[in-house]
Protein backbone atom coordinates (compact mmCIF):
# COMPACT_ATOMS: atom_id res chain seq x y z
CA UNK A 1 0.00 0.00 0.00
CA UNK A 2 1.39 3.38 -0.99
CA UNK A 3 2.34 5.73 1.88
CA UNK A 4 -0.01 8.40 0.51
CA UNK A 5 -2.94 5.96 0.52
CA UNK A 6 -2.05 4.72 4.01
CA UNK A 7 -1.93 8.28 5.36
CA UNK A 8 -5.27 9.06 3.73
CA UNK A 9 -6.90 5.97 5.24
CA UNK A 10 -5.50 6.69 8.70
CA UNK A 11 -6.72 10.30 8.49
CA UNK A 12 -10.16 9.07 7.41
CA UNK A 13 -10.26 6.58 10.29
CA UNK A 14 -9.26 9.20 12.85
CA UNK A 15 -11.73 11.73 11.47
CA UNK A 16 -14.51 9.16 11.51
CA UNK A 17 -13.83 8.21 15.14
CA UNK A 18 -13.88 11.85 16.21
CA UNK A 19 -17.13 12.55 14.36
CA UNK A 20 -18.75 9.44 15.84
CA UNK A 21 -17.73 10.44 19.38
CA UNK A 22 -19.02 13.98 18.92
CA UNK A 23 -22.25 12.74 17.34
CA UNK A 24 -23.02 10.21 20.09
CA UNK A 25 -22.03 12.60 22.87
CA UNK A 26 -24.27 15.24 21.40
CA UNK A 27 -24.46 18.97 21.94
CA UNK A 28 -25.53 20.63 25.17
CA UNK A 29 -28.94 22.31 24.87
CA UNK A 30 -29.35 23.72 28.43
CA UNK A 31 -27.62 24.03 31.80
CA UNK A 32 -29.86 21.67 33.81
CA UNK A 33 -28.34 19.21 36.28
CA UNK A 34 -28.17 15.73 34.73
CA UNK A 35 -27.56 12.28 36.22
CA UNK A 36 -24.19 11.05 34.99
CA UNK A 37 -25.37 7.44 34.99
CA UNK A 38 -28.63 7.59 33.01
CA UNK A 39 -28.62 11.19 31.65
CA UNK A 40 -31.95 11.94 33.40
CA UNK A 41 -32.81 15.64 33.64
CA UNK A 42 -32.76 16.50 37.35
CA UNK A 43 -34.18 20.00 36.91
CA UNK A 44 -36.46 20.72 39.90
CA UNK A 45 -35.26 17.60 41.72
CA UNK A 46 -31.60 18.21 42.49
CA UNK A 47 -30.14 19.03 45.01
CA UNK A 48 -33.12 18.24 47.27
CA UNK A 49 -33.19 14.60 46.13
CA UNK A 50 -30.21 12.46 47.14
CA UNK A 51 -30.87 9.68 44.58
CA UNK A 52 -31.81 9.78 40.93
CA UNK A 53 -35.56 9.22 40.46
CA UNK A 54 -34.82 7.37 37.19
CA UNK A 55 -32.03 4.91 38.02
CA UNK A 56 -31.64 5.26 41.81
CA UNK A 57 -27.99 6.26 41.61
CA UNK A 58 -26.68 8.36 44.50
CA UNK A 59 -26.36 12.03 43.62
CA UNK A 60 -24.08 13.04 46.48
CA UNK A 61 -21.06 11.20 45.10
CA UNK A 62 -18.33 13.06 43.24
CA UNK A 63 -19.16 13.62 39.55
CA UNK A 64 -22.56 11.98 39.99
CA UNK A 65 -24.18 15.04 38.45
CA UNK A 66 -23.10 16.88 35.35
CA UNK A 67 -24.37 20.13 33.88
CA UNK A 68 -26.44 20.35 30.70
CA UNK A 69 -28.75 18.01 28.83
CA UNK A 70 -27.15 16.81 25.63
CA UNK A 71 -28.92 15.93 22.40
CA UNK A 72 -27.31 13.39 20.14
CA UNK A 73 -26.56 14.30 16.51
CA UNK A 74 -27.45 11.19 14.48
CA UNK A 75 -26.28 12.63 11.15
CA UNK A 76 -22.82 13.38 12.51
CA UNK A 77 -22.59 10.04 14.26
CA UNK A 78 -23.69 8.15 11.13
CA UNK A 79 -21.17 10.03 9.01
CA UNK A 80 -18.41 9.14 11.45
CA UNK A 81 -19.36 5.46 11.43
CA UNK A 82 -19.42 5.41 7.63
CA UNK A 83 -15.95 6.95 7.51
CA UNK A 84 -14.67 4.40 10.01
CA UNK A 85 -16.17 1.54 8.01
CA UNK A 86 -14.82 2.93 4.73
CA UNK A 87 -11.29 3.14 6.10
CA UNK A 88 -11.40 -0.25 7.82
CA UNK A 89 -12.46 -2.15 4.68
CA UNK A 90 -9.12 -1.56 2.86
CA UNK A 91 -7.20 -2.56 5.98
CA UNK A 92 -9.27 -5.74 6.12
CA UNK A 93 -8.60 -6.50 2.48
CA UNK A 94 -4.86 -5.93 2.96
CA UNK A 95 -4.84 -8.21 6.00
CA UNK A 96 -6.77 -10.91 4.13
CA UNK A 97 -4.40 -10.72 1.18
CA UNK A 98 -1.37 -10.87 3.49
CA UNK A 99 -2.71 -13.92 5.31
CA UNK A 100 -3.84 -15.82 2.20
CA UNK A 101 -0.97 -14.68 -0.03
CA UNK A 102 -3.36 -13.15 -2.56
CA UNK A 103 -2.85 -10.07 -4.71
CA UNK A 104 -4.48 -7.02 -3.17
CA UNK A 105 -4.65 -5.28 -6.54
CA UNK A 106 -7.45 -7.64 -7.56
CA UNK A 107 -9.75 -6.00 -5.04
CA UNK A 108 -8.97 -2.38 -5.91
CA UNK A 109 -11.29 -0.32 -8.07
CA UNK A 110 -9.92 0.82 -11.41
CA UNK A 111 -9.75 4.47 -10.39
CA UNK A 112 -7.54 3.66 -7.41
CA UNK A 113 -5.23 1.50 -9.53
CA UNK A 114 -4.78 4.26 -12.11
CA UNK A 115 -4.19 6.84 -9.38
CA UNK A 116 -1.54 4.64 -7.80
CA UNK A 117 -0.02 4.02 -11.23
CA UNK A 118 0.67 7.75 -11.62
CA UNK A 119 2.61 7.73 -8.33
CA UNK A 120 4.15 4.25 -8.27
CA UNK A 121 7.80 3.40 -8.76
CA UNK A 122 8.97 0.90 -11.38
CA UNK A 123 8.44 -2.17 -9.18
CA UNK A 124 4.92 -1.16 -8.16
CA UNK A 125 4.07 -0.24 -11.75
CA UNK A 126 4.77 -3.80 -12.86
CA UNK A 127 2.22 -5.20 -10.42
CA UNK A 128 -0.36 -2.55 -11.32
CA UNK A 129 0.00 -3.06 -15.07
CA UNK A 130 -0.16 -6.84 -14.62
CA UNK A 131 -3.51 -6.48 -12.86
CA UNK A 132 -4.79 -4.05 -15.50
CA UNK A 133 -3.77 -6.45 -18.26
CA UNK A 134 -5.53 -9.35 -16.53
CA UNK A 135 -8.74 -7.30 -16.42
CA UNK A 136 -8.34 -6.41 -20.08
CA UNK A 137 -7.82 -10.04 -21.10
CA UNK A 138 -10.77 -11.16 -18.94
CA UNK A 139 -13.06 -8.60 -20.59
CA UNK A 140 -13.98 -7.00 -17.27
CA UNK A 141 -13.70 -3.41 -18.49
CA UNK A 142 -16.25 -1.14 -20.09
CA UNK A 143 -15.18 0.84 -23.18
CA UNK A 144 -14.92 3.98 -21.05
CA UNK A 145 -12.69 2.21 -18.52
CA UNK A 146 -10.47 0.91 -21.32
CA UNK A 147 -10.01 4.46 -22.61
CA UNK A 148 -9.06 5.65 -19.11
CA UNK A 149 -6.28 3.05 -19.02
CA UNK A 150 -5.03 4.21 -22.43
CA UNK A 151 -5.09 7.87 -21.34
CA UNK A 152 -3.17 7.06 -18.14
CA UNK A 153 -0.56 4.98 -19.98
CA UNK A 154 0.06 7.75 -22.52
CA UNK A 155 0.28 10.40 -19.80
CA UNK A 156 2.87 8.35 -17.89
CA UNK A 157 4.81 7.68 -21.10
CA UNK A 158 5.03 11.40 -21.83
CA UNK A 159 6.22 12.27 -18.32
CA UNK A 160 9.98 11.68 -18.40
CA UNK A 161 10.22 12.25 -14.64
CA UNK A 162 8.07 9.18 -14.04
CA UNK A 163 9.81 5.78 -14.16
CA UNK A 164 8.66 3.77 -17.16
CA UNK A 165 7.35 0.23 -17.00
CA UNK A 166 6.95 -1.80 -20.19
CA UNK A 167 3.59 -2.95 -18.88
CA UNK A 168 2.08 0.41 -19.84
CA UNK A 169 3.38 -0.07 -23.37
CA UNK A 170 1.96 -3.60 -23.41
CA UNK A 171 -1.46 -2.16 -22.54
CA UNK A 172 -1.21 0.24 -25.49
CA UNK A 173 -0.15 -2.59 -27.80
CA UNK A 174 -3.08 -4.69 -26.55
CA UNK A 175 -5.49 -1.82 -27.12
CA UNK A 176 -4.28 -1.62 -30.71
CA UNK A 177 -4.80 -5.37 -31.10
CA UNK A 178 -8.32 -5.05 -29.68
CA UNK A 179 -9.11 -2.22 -32.08
CA UNK A 180 -9.83 0.37 -29.39
CA UNK A 181 -6.71 2.51 -29.88
CA UNK A 182 -7.41 5.59 -31.96
CA UNK A 183 -5.04 6.80 -34.69
CA UNK A 184 -4.26 9.88 -32.62
CA UNK A 185 -3.35 7.80 -29.57
CA UNK A 186 -1.23 5.45 -31.66
CA UNK A 187 0.65 8.39 -33.16
CA UNK A 188 1.14 9.86 -29.69
CA UNK A 189 2.50 6.56 -28.40
CA UNK A 190 5.02 6.41 -31.25
CA UNK A 191 6.03 10.06 -30.85
CA UNK A 192 6.63 9.68 -27.10
CA UNK A 193 8.51 6.38 -27.41
CA UNK A 194 12.06 7.75 -27.97
CA UNK A 195 13.81 9.80 -25.30
CA UNK A 196 16.98 11.38 -26.66
CA UNK A 197 20.07 12.64 -24.88
CA UNK A 198 22.54 15.28 -26.06
CA UNK A 199 26.22 14.53 -25.47
CA UNK A 200 29.10 16.86 -26.32
CA UNK A 201 32.50 17.89 -24.97
CA UNK A 202 32.40 19.93 -21.77
CA UNK A 203 34.49 22.62 -23.45
CA UNK A 204 35.78 23.52 -26.92
CA UNK A 205 38.00 26.28 -28.23
CA UNK A 206 36.62 29.44 -29.78
CA UNK A 207 36.40 28.89 -33.52
CA UNK A 208 37.17 25.20 -33.13
CA UNK A 209 35.26 22.00 -33.84
CA UNK A 210 32.04 21.21 -32.00
CA UNK A 211 31.29 17.47 -31.74
CA UNK A 212 27.62 16.67 -31.18
CA UNK A 213 26.33 13.22 -30.36
CA UNK A 214 22.69 12.30 -29.95
CA UNK A 215 21.98 9.09 -28.05
CA UNK A 216 18.83 7.17 -27.33
CA UNK A 217 18.49 7.57 -23.58
CA UNK A 218 15.36 5.46 -23.21
CA UNK A 219 12.75 3.66 -25.31
CA UNK A 220 9.40 3.99 -23.58
CA UNK A 221 7.70 1.11 -25.36
CA UNK A 222 6.11 -2.24 -24.60
CA UNK A 223 8.01 -5.45 -23.92
CA UNK A 224 7.38 -6.81 -27.45
CA UNK A 225 7.55 -3.51 -29.33
CA UNK A 226 9.93 -3.42 -32.29
CA UNK A 227 10.00 0.03 -33.86
CA UNK A 228 12.31 1.87 -36.28
CA UNK A 229 12.87 5.58 -35.84
CA UNK A 230 14.82 7.49 -38.54
CA UNK A 231 16.41 10.58 -36.97
CA UNK A 232 18.09 13.58 -38.57
CA UNK A 233 19.79 16.61 -37.05
CA UNK A 234 18.02 19.60 -38.56
CA UNK A 235 19.72 22.52 -36.82
CA UNK A 236 22.32 23.49 -34.24
CA UNK A 237 22.06 26.70 -32.24
CA UNK A 238 24.77 28.03 -29.97
CA UNK A 239 24.49 31.27 -28.00
CA UNK A 240 21.33 32.10 -29.94
CA UNK A 241 23.04 31.77 -33.34
CA UNK A 242 22.36 28.97 -35.78
CA UNK A 243 25.47 27.08 -36.82
CA UNK A 244 26.05 25.97 -40.38
CA UNK A 245 25.59 22.22 -40.68
CA UNK A 246 28.58 20.41 -42.17
CA UNK A 247 28.45 19.13 -45.69
CA UNK A 248 27.88 15.47 -46.28
CA UNK A 249 31.56 14.66 -46.70
CA UNK A 250 32.33 16.29 -43.34
CA UNK A 251 29.60 14.60 -41.36
CA UNK A 252 30.66 12.02 -38.83
CA UNK A 253 28.09 9.45 -39.94
CA UNK A 254 28.36 5.87 -41.11
CA UNK A 255 25.61 5.29 -43.64
CA UNK A 256 26.76 1.88 -44.74
CA UNK A 257 24.90 0.20 -41.89
CA UNK A 258 21.64 1.75 -43.03
CA UNK A 259 21.69 1.14 -46.76
CA UNK A 260 19.40 -1.86 -46.39
CA UNK A 261 16.92 0.36 -44.59
CA UNK A 262 16.92 2.94 -47.35
CA UNK A 263 18.41 5.68 -45.18
CA UNK A 264 20.75 7.66 -47.40
CA UNK A 265 20.20 11.25 -46.24
CA UNK A 266 23.30 12.91 -44.82
CA UNK A 267 23.31 13.47 -41.08
CA UNK A 268 20.66 10.85 -40.50
CA UNK A 269 20.52 7.58 -38.66
CA UNK A 270 17.99 4.96 -37.67
CA UNK A 271 17.32 4.24 -34.02
CA UNK A 272 15.79 0.94 -32.92
CA UNK A 273 13.13 1.14 -30.22
CA UNK A 274 12.82 -2.39 -28.89
CA UNK A 275 11.23 -3.84 -25.81
CA UNK A 276 12.92 -6.42 -23.61
CA UNK A 277 11.15 -9.29 -25.40
CA UNK A 278 11.52 -7.93 -28.94
CA UNK A 279 14.14 -9.35 -31.24
CA UNK A 280 15.53 -9.02 -34.72
CA UNK A 281 16.28 -5.32 -35.08
CA UNK A 282 19.58 -5.30 -33.22
CA UNK A 283 21.25 -7.62 -35.73
CA UNK A 284 21.31 -4.76 -38.25
CA UNK A 285 24.03 -3.04 -36.27
CA UNK A 286 22.05 -0.03 -35.12
CA UNK A 287 23.93 1.63 -32.27
CA UNK A 288 21.18 4.13 -31.40
CA UNK A 289 23.51 7.10 -31.70
CA UNK A 290 24.02 9.90 -34.19
CA UNK A 291 27.15 12.02 -34.41
CA UNK A 292 28.12 15.26 -36.12
CA UNK A 293 31.05 17.70 -36.05
CA UNK A 294 30.32 21.36 -36.72
CA UNK A 295 32.60 24.38 -37.09
CA UNK A 296 32.22 27.16 -34.54
CA UNK A 297 32.00 30.76 -35.64
CA UNK A 298 34.90 32.95 -34.50
CA UNK A 299 32.42 35.67 -33.59
CA UNK A 300 31.00 33.62 -30.72
CA UNK A 301 32.73 34.90 -27.57
CA UNK A 302 34.29 32.68 -24.91
CA UNK A 303 32.09 31.71 -22.02
CA UNK A 304 29.27 29.31 -21.22
CA UNK A 305 26.53 29.29 -23.85
CA UNK A 306 23.31 27.33 -24.32
CA UNK A 307 23.46 24.64 -26.98
CA UNK A 308 20.30 23.52 -28.72
CA UNK A 309 19.88 20.68 -31.21
CA UNK A 310 16.71 20.20 -33.24
CA UNK A 311 16.03 16.60 -34.23
CA UNK A 312 13.50 15.45 -36.77
CA UNK A 313 12.36 11.93 -36.01
CA UNK A 314 9.84 9.62 -37.63
CA UNK A 315 8.97 6.82 -35.19
CA UNK A 316 7.87 3.57 -36.87
CA UNK A 317 10.16 4.35 -39.79
CA UNK A 318 7.58 6.29 -41.74
CA UNK A 319 5.96 3.08 -42.98
CA UNK A 320 3.14 3.05 -40.44
CA UNK A 321 -0.04 4.88 -41.51
CA UNK A 322 -0.38 6.20 -37.95
CA UNK A 323 3.19 7.50 -37.78
CA UNK A 324 4.43 11.03 -38.33
CA UNK A 325 7.36 13.39 -38.05
CA UNK A 326 8.23 14.74 -34.61
CA UNK A 327 10.66 17.54 -33.78
CA UNK A 328 12.71 17.13 -30.60
CA UNK A 329 14.63 19.98 -29.00
CA UNK A 330 17.68 18.94 -26.96
CA UNK A 331 19.31 21.58 -24.79
CA UNK A 332 22.58 21.79 -22.91
CA UNK A 333 25.41 24.15 -22.01
CA UNK A 334 28.74 24.50 -23.73
CA UNK A 335 31.78 26.23 -22.29
CA UNK A 336 34.18 27.87 -24.71
CA UNK A 337 37.71 28.42 -23.36
CA UNK A 338 40.15 30.64 -25.19
CA UNK A 339 42.46 27.70 -25.91
CA UNK A 340 41.94 24.13 -26.95
CA UNK A 341 41.79 21.88 -23.86
CA UNK A 342 44.58 19.33 -23.62
CA UNK A 343 42.63 16.67 -21.72
Coordinates of C-alpha atoms in Angstrom, one line a residue:
X1 CA 0.0 0.0 0.0
X2 CA 1.4 3.4 -1.0
X3 CA 2.3 5.7 1.9
X4 CA 0.0 8.4 0.5
X5 CA -2.9 6.0 0.5
X6 CA -2.0 4.7 4.0
X7 CA -1.9 8.3 5.4
X8 CA -5.3 9.1 3.7
X9 CA -6.9 6.0 5.2
X10 CA -5.5 6.7 8.7
X11 CA -6.7 10.3 8.5
X12 CA -10.2 9.1 7.4
X13 CA -10.3 6.6 10.3
X14 CA -9.3 9.2 12.9
X15 CA -11.7 11.7 11.5
X16 CA -14.5 9.2 11.5
X17 CA -13.8 8.2 15.1
X18 CA -13.9 11.9 16.2
X19 CA -17.1 12.6 14.4
X20 CA -18.8 9.4 15.8
X21 CA -17.7 10.4 19.4
X22 CA -19.0 14.0 18.9
X23 CA -22.3 12.7 17.3
X24 CA -23.0 10.2 20.1
X25 CA -22.0 12.6 22.9
X26 CA -24.3 15.2 21.4
X27 CA -24.5 19.0 21.9
X28 CA -25.5 20.6 25.2
X29 CA -28.9 22.3 24.9
X30 CA -29.3 23.7 28.4
X31 CA -27.6 24.0 31.8
X32 CA -29.9 21.7 33.8
X33 CA -28.3 19.2 36.3
X34 CA -28.2 15.7 34.7
X35 CA -27.6 12.3 36.2
X36 CA -24.2 11.1 35.0
X37 CA -25.4 7.4 35.0
X38 CA -28.6 7.6 33.0
X39 CA -28.6 11.2 31.7
X40 CA -31.9 11.9 33.4
X41 CA -32.8 15.6 33.6
X42 CA -32.8 16.5 37.3
X43 CA -34.2 20.0 36.9
X44 CA -36.5 20.7 39.9
X45 CA -35.3 17.6 41.7
X46 CA -31.6 18.2 42.5
X47 CA -30.1 19.0 45.0
X48 CA -33.1 18.2 47.3
X49 CA -33.2 14.6 46.1
X50 CA -30.2 12.5 47.1
X51 CA -30.9 9.7 44.6
X52 CA -31.8 9.8 40.9
X53 CA -35.6 9.2 40.5
X54 CA -34.8 7.4 37.2
X55 CA -32.0 4.9 38.0
X56 CA -31.6 5.3 41.8
X57 CA -28.0 6.3 41.6
X58 CA -26.7 8.4 44.5
X59 CA -26.4 12.0 43.6
X60 CA -24.1 13.0 46.5
X61 CA -21.1 11.2 45.1
X62 CA -18.3 13.1 43.2
X63 CA -19.2 13.6 39.5
X64 CA -22.6 12.0 40.0
X65 CA -24.2 15.0 38.5
X66 CA -23.1 16.9 35.4
X67 CA -24.4 20.1 33.9
X68 CA -26.4 20.3 30.7
X69 CA -28.8 18.0 28.8
X70 CA -27.2 16.8 25.6
X71 CA -28.9 15.9 22.4
X72 CA -27.3 13.4 20.1
X73 CA -26.6 14.3 16.5
X74 CA -27.4 11.2 14.5
X75 CA -26.3 12.6 11.2
X76 CA -22.8 13.4 12.5
X77 CA -22.6 10.0 14.3
X78 CA -23.7 8.2 11.1
X79 CA -21.2 10.0 9.0
X80 CA -18.4 9.1 11.4
X81 CA -19.4 5.5 11.4
X82 CA -19.4 5.4 7.6
X83 CA -15.9 7.0 7.5
X84 CA -14.7 4.4 10.0
X85 CA -16.2 1.5 8.0
X86 CA -14.8 2.9 4.7
X87 CA -11.3 3.1 6.1
X88 CA -11.4 -0.3 7.8
X89 CA -12.5 -2.1 4.7
X90 CA -9.1 -1.6 2.9
X91 CA -7.2 -2.6 6.0
X92 CA -9.3 -5.7 6.1
X93 CA -8.6 -6.5 2.5
X94 CA -4.9 -5.9 3.0
X95 CA -4.8 -8.2 6.0
X96 CA -6.8 -10.9 4.1
X97 CA -4.4 -10.7 1.2
X98 CA -1.4 -10.9 3.5
X99 CA -2.7 -13.9 5.3
X100 CA -3.8 -15.8 2.2
X101 CA -1.0 -14.7 0.0
X102 CA -3.4 -13.1 -2.6
X103 CA -2.8 -10.1 -4.7
X104 CA -4.5 -7.0 -3.2
X105 CA -4.7 -5.3 -6.5
X106 CA -7.4 -7.6 -7.6
X107 CA -9.8 -6.0 -5.0
X108 CA -9.0 -2.4 -5.9
X109 CA -11.3 -0.3 -8.1
X110 CA -9.9 0.8 -11.4
X111 CA -9.8 4.5 -10.4
X112 CA -7.5 3.7 -7.4
X113 CA -5.2 1.5 -9.5
X114 CA -4.8 4.3 -12.1
X115 CA -4.2 6.8 -9.4
X116 CA -1.5 4.6 -7.8
X117 CA 0.0 4.0 -11.2
X118 CA 0.7 7.7 -11.6
X119 CA 2.6 7.7 -8.3
X120 CA 4.1 4.3 -8.3
X121 CA 7.8 3.4 -8.8
X122 CA 9.0 0.9 -11.4
X123 CA 8.4 -2.2 -9.2
X124 CA 4.9 -1.2 -8.2
X125 CA 4.1 -0.2 -11.8
X126 CA 4.8 -3.8 -12.9
X127 CA 2.2 -5.2 -10.4
X128 CA -0.4 -2.5 -11.3
X129 CA 0.0 -3.1 -15.1
X130 CA -0.2 -6.8 -14.6
X131 CA -3.5 -6.5 -12.9
X132 CA -4.8 -4.1 -15.5
X133 CA -3.8 -6.5 -18.3
X134 CA -5.5 -9.3 -16.5
X135 CA -8.7 -7.3 -16.4
X136 CA -8.3 -6.4 -20.1
X137 CA -7.8 -10.0 -21.1
X138 CA -10.8 -11.2 -18.9
X139 CA -13.1 -8.6 -20.6
X140 CA -14.0 -7.0 -17.3
X141 CA -13.7 -3.4 -18.5
X142 CA -16.3 -1.1 -20.1
X143 CA -15.2 0.8 -23.2
X144 CA -14.9 4.0 -21.1
X145 CA -12.7 2.2 -18.5
X146 CA -10.5 0.9 -21.3
X147 CA -10.0 4.5 -22.6
X148 CA -9.1 5.6 -19.1
X149 CA -6.3 3.0 -19.0
X150 CA -5.0 4.2 -22.4
X151 CA -5.1 7.9 -21.3
X152 CA -3.2 7.1 -18.1
X153 CA -0.6 5.0 -20.0
X154 CA 0.1 7.8 -22.5
X155 CA 0.3 10.4 -19.8
X156 CA 2.9 8.4 -17.9
X157 CA 4.8 7.7 -21.1
X158 CA 5.0 11.4 -21.8
X159 CA 6.2 12.3 -18.3
X160 CA 10.0 11.7 -18.4
X161 CA 10.2 12.3 -14.6
X162 CA 8.1 9.2 -14.0
X163 CA 9.8 5.8 -14.2
X164 CA 8.7 3.8 -17.2
X165 CA 7.3 0.2 -17.0
X166 CA 7.0 -1.8 -20.2
X167 CA 3.6 -3.0 -18.9
X168 CA 2.1 0.4 -19.8
X169 CA 3.4 -0.1 -23.4
X170 CA 2.0 -3.6 -23.4
X171 CA -1.5 -2.2 -22.5
X172 CA -1.2 0.2 -25.5
X173 CA -0.2 -2.6 -27.8
X174 CA -3.1 -4.7 -26.5
X175 CA -5.5 -1.8 -27.1
X176 CA -4.3 -1.6 -30.7
X177 CA -4.8 -5.4 -31.1
X178 CA -8.3 -5.0 -29.7
X179 CA -9.1 -2.2 -32.1
X180 CA -9.8 0.4 -29.4
X181 CA -6.7 2.5 -29.9
X182 CA -7.4 5.6 -32.0
X183 CA -5.0 6.8 -34.7
X184 CA -4.3 9.9 -32.6
X185 CA -3.3 7.8 -29.6
X186 CA -1.2 5.4 -31.7
X187 CA 0.6 8.4 -33.2
X188 CA 1.1 9.9 -29.7
X189 CA 2.5 6.6 -28.4
X190 CA 5.0 6.4 -31.2
X191 CA 6.0 10.1 -30.8
X192 CA 6.6 9.7 -27.1
X193 CA 8.5 6.4 -27.4
X194 CA 12.1 7.7 -28.0
X195 CA 13.8 9.8 -25.3
X196 CA 17.0 11.4 -26.7
X197 CA 20.1 12.6 -24.9
X198 CA 22.5 15.3 -26.1
X199 CA 26.2 14.5 -25.5
X200 CA 29.1 16.9 -26.3
X201 CA 32.5 17.9 -25.0
X202 CA 32.4 19.9 -21.8
X203 CA 34.5 22.6 -23.4
X204 CA 35.8 23.5 -26.9
X205 CA 38.0 26.3 -28.2
X206 CA 36.6 29.4 -29.8
X207 CA 36.4 28.9 -33.5
X208 CA 37.2 25.2 -33.1
X209 CA 35.3 22.0 -33.8
X210 CA 32.0 21.2 -32.0
X211 CA 31.3 17.5 -31.7
X212 CA 27.6 16.7 -31.2
X213 CA 26.3 13.2 -30.4
X214 CA 22.7 12.3 -29.9
X215 CA 22.0 9.1 -28.0
X216 CA 18.8 7.2 -27.3
X217 CA 18.5 7.6 -23.6
X218 CA 15.4 5.5 -23.2
X219 CA 12.8 3.7 -25.3
X220 CA 9.4 4.0 -23.6
X221 CA 7.7 1.1 -25.4
X222 CA 6.1 -2.2 -24.6
X223 CA 8.0 -5.4 -23.9
X224 CA 7.4 -6.8 -27.4
X225 CA 7.5 -3.5 -29.3
X226 CA 9.9 -3.4 -32.3
X227 CA 10.0 0.0 -33.9
X228 CA 12.3 1.9 -36.3
X229 CA 12.9 5.6 -35.8
X230 CA 14.8 7.5 -38.5
X231 CA 16.4 10.6 -37.0
X232 CA 18.1 13.6 -38.6
X233 CA 19.8 16.6 -37.0
X234 CA 18.0 19.6 -38.6
X235 CA 19.7 22.5 -36.8
X236 CA 22.3 23.5 -34.2
X237 CA 22.1 26.7 -32.2
X238 CA 24.8 28.0 -30.0
X239 CA 24.5 31.3 -28.0
X240 CA 21.3 32.1 -29.9
X241 CA 23.0 31.8 -33.3
X242 CA 22.4 29.0 -35.8
X243 CA 25.5 27.1 -36.8
X244 CA 26.0 26.0 -40.4
X245 CA 25.6 22.2 -40.7
X246 CA 28.6 20.4 -42.2
X247 CA 28.4 19.1 -45.7
X248 CA 27.9 15.5 -46.3
X249 CA 31.6 14.7 -46.7
X250 CA 32.3 16.3 -43.3
X251 CA 29.6 14.6 -41.4
X252 CA 30.7 12.0 -38.8
X253 CA 28.1 9.5 -39.9
X254 CA 28.4 5.9 -41.1
X255 CA 25.6 5.3 -43.6
X256 CA 26.8 1.9 -44.7
X257 CA 24.9 0.2 -41.9
X258 CA 21.6 1.7 -43.0
X259 CA 21.7 1.1 -46.8
X260 CA 19.4 -1.9 -46.4
X261 CA 16.9 0.4 -44.6
X262 CA 16.9 2.9 -47.3
X263 CA 18.4 5.7 -45.2
X264 CA 20.7 7.7 -47.4
X265 CA 20.2 11.2 -46.2
X266 CA 23.3 12.9 -44.8
X267 CA 23.3 13.5 -41.1
X268 CA 20.7 10.9 -40.5
X269 CA 20.5 7.6 -38.7
X270 CA 18.0 5.0 -37.7
X271 CA 17.3 4.2 -34.0
X272 CA 15.8 0.9 -32.9
X273 CA 13.1 1.1 -30.2
X274 CA 12.8 -2.4 -28.9
X275 CA 11.2 -3.8 -25.8
X276 CA 12.9 -6.4 -23.6
X277 CA 11.1 -9.3 -25.4
X278 CA 11.5 -7.9 -28.9
X279 CA 14.1 -9.4 -31.2
X280 CA 15.5 -9.0 -34.7
X281 CA 16.3 -5.3 -35.1
X282 CA 19.6 -5.3 -33.2
X283 CA 21.2 -7.6 -35.7
X284 CA 21.3 -4.8 -38.2
X285 CA 24.0 -3.0 -36.3
X286 CA 22.1 0.0 -35.1
X287 CA 23.9 1.6 -32.3
X288 CA 21.2 4.1 -31.4
X289 CA 23.5 7.1 -31.7
X290 CA 24.0 9.9 -34.2
X291 CA 27.2 12.0 -34.4
X292 CA 28.1 15.3 -36.1
X293 CA 31.1 17.7 -36.0
X294 CA 30.3 21.4 -36.7
X295 CA 32.6 24.4 -37.1
X296 CA 32.2 27.2 -34.5
X297 CA 32.0 30.8 -35.6
X298 CA 34.9 32.9 -34.5
X299 CA 32.4 35.7 -33.6
X300 CA 31.0 33.6 -30.7
X301 CA 32.7 34.9 -27.6
X302 CA 34.3 32.7 -24.9
X303 CA 32.1 31.7 -22.0
X304 CA 29.3 29.3 -21.2
X305 CA 26.5 29.3 -23.9
X306 CA 23.3 27.3 -24.3
X307 CA 23.5 24.6 -27.0
X308 CA 20.3 23.5 -28.7
X309 CA 19.9 20.7 -31.2
X310 CA 16.7 20.2 -33.2
X311 CA 16.0 16.6 -34.2
X312 CA 13.5 15.5 -36.8
X313 CA 12.4 11.9 -36.0
X314 CA 9.8 9.6 -37.6
X315 CA 9.0 6.8 -35.2
X316 CA 7.9 3.6 -36.9
X317 CA 10.2 4.4 -39.8
X318 CA 7.6 6.3 -41.7
X319 CA 6.0 3.1 -43.0
X320 CA 3.1 3.1 -40.4
X321 CA 0.0 4.9 -41.5
X322 CA -0.4 6.2 -38.0
X323 CA 3.2 7.5 -37.8
X324 CA 4.4 11.0 -38.3
X325 CA 7.4 13.4 -38.0
X326 CA 8.2 14.7 -34.6
X327 CA 10.7 17.5 -33.8
X328 CA 12.7 17.1 -30.6
X329 CA 14.6 20.0 -29.0
X330 CA 17.7 18.9 -27.0
X331 CA 19.3 21.6 -24.8
X332 CA 22.6 21.8 -22.9
X333 CA 25.4 24.1 -22.0
X334 CA 28.7 24.5 -23.7
X335 CA 31.8 26.2 -22.3
X336 CA 34.2 27.9 -24.7
X337 CA 37.7 28.4 -23.4
X338 CA 40.2 30.6 -25.2
X339 CA 42.5 27.7 -25.9
X340 CA 41.9 24.1 -27.0
X341 CA 41.8 21.9 -23.9
X342 CA 44.6 19.3 -23.6
X343 CA 42.6 16.7 -21.7

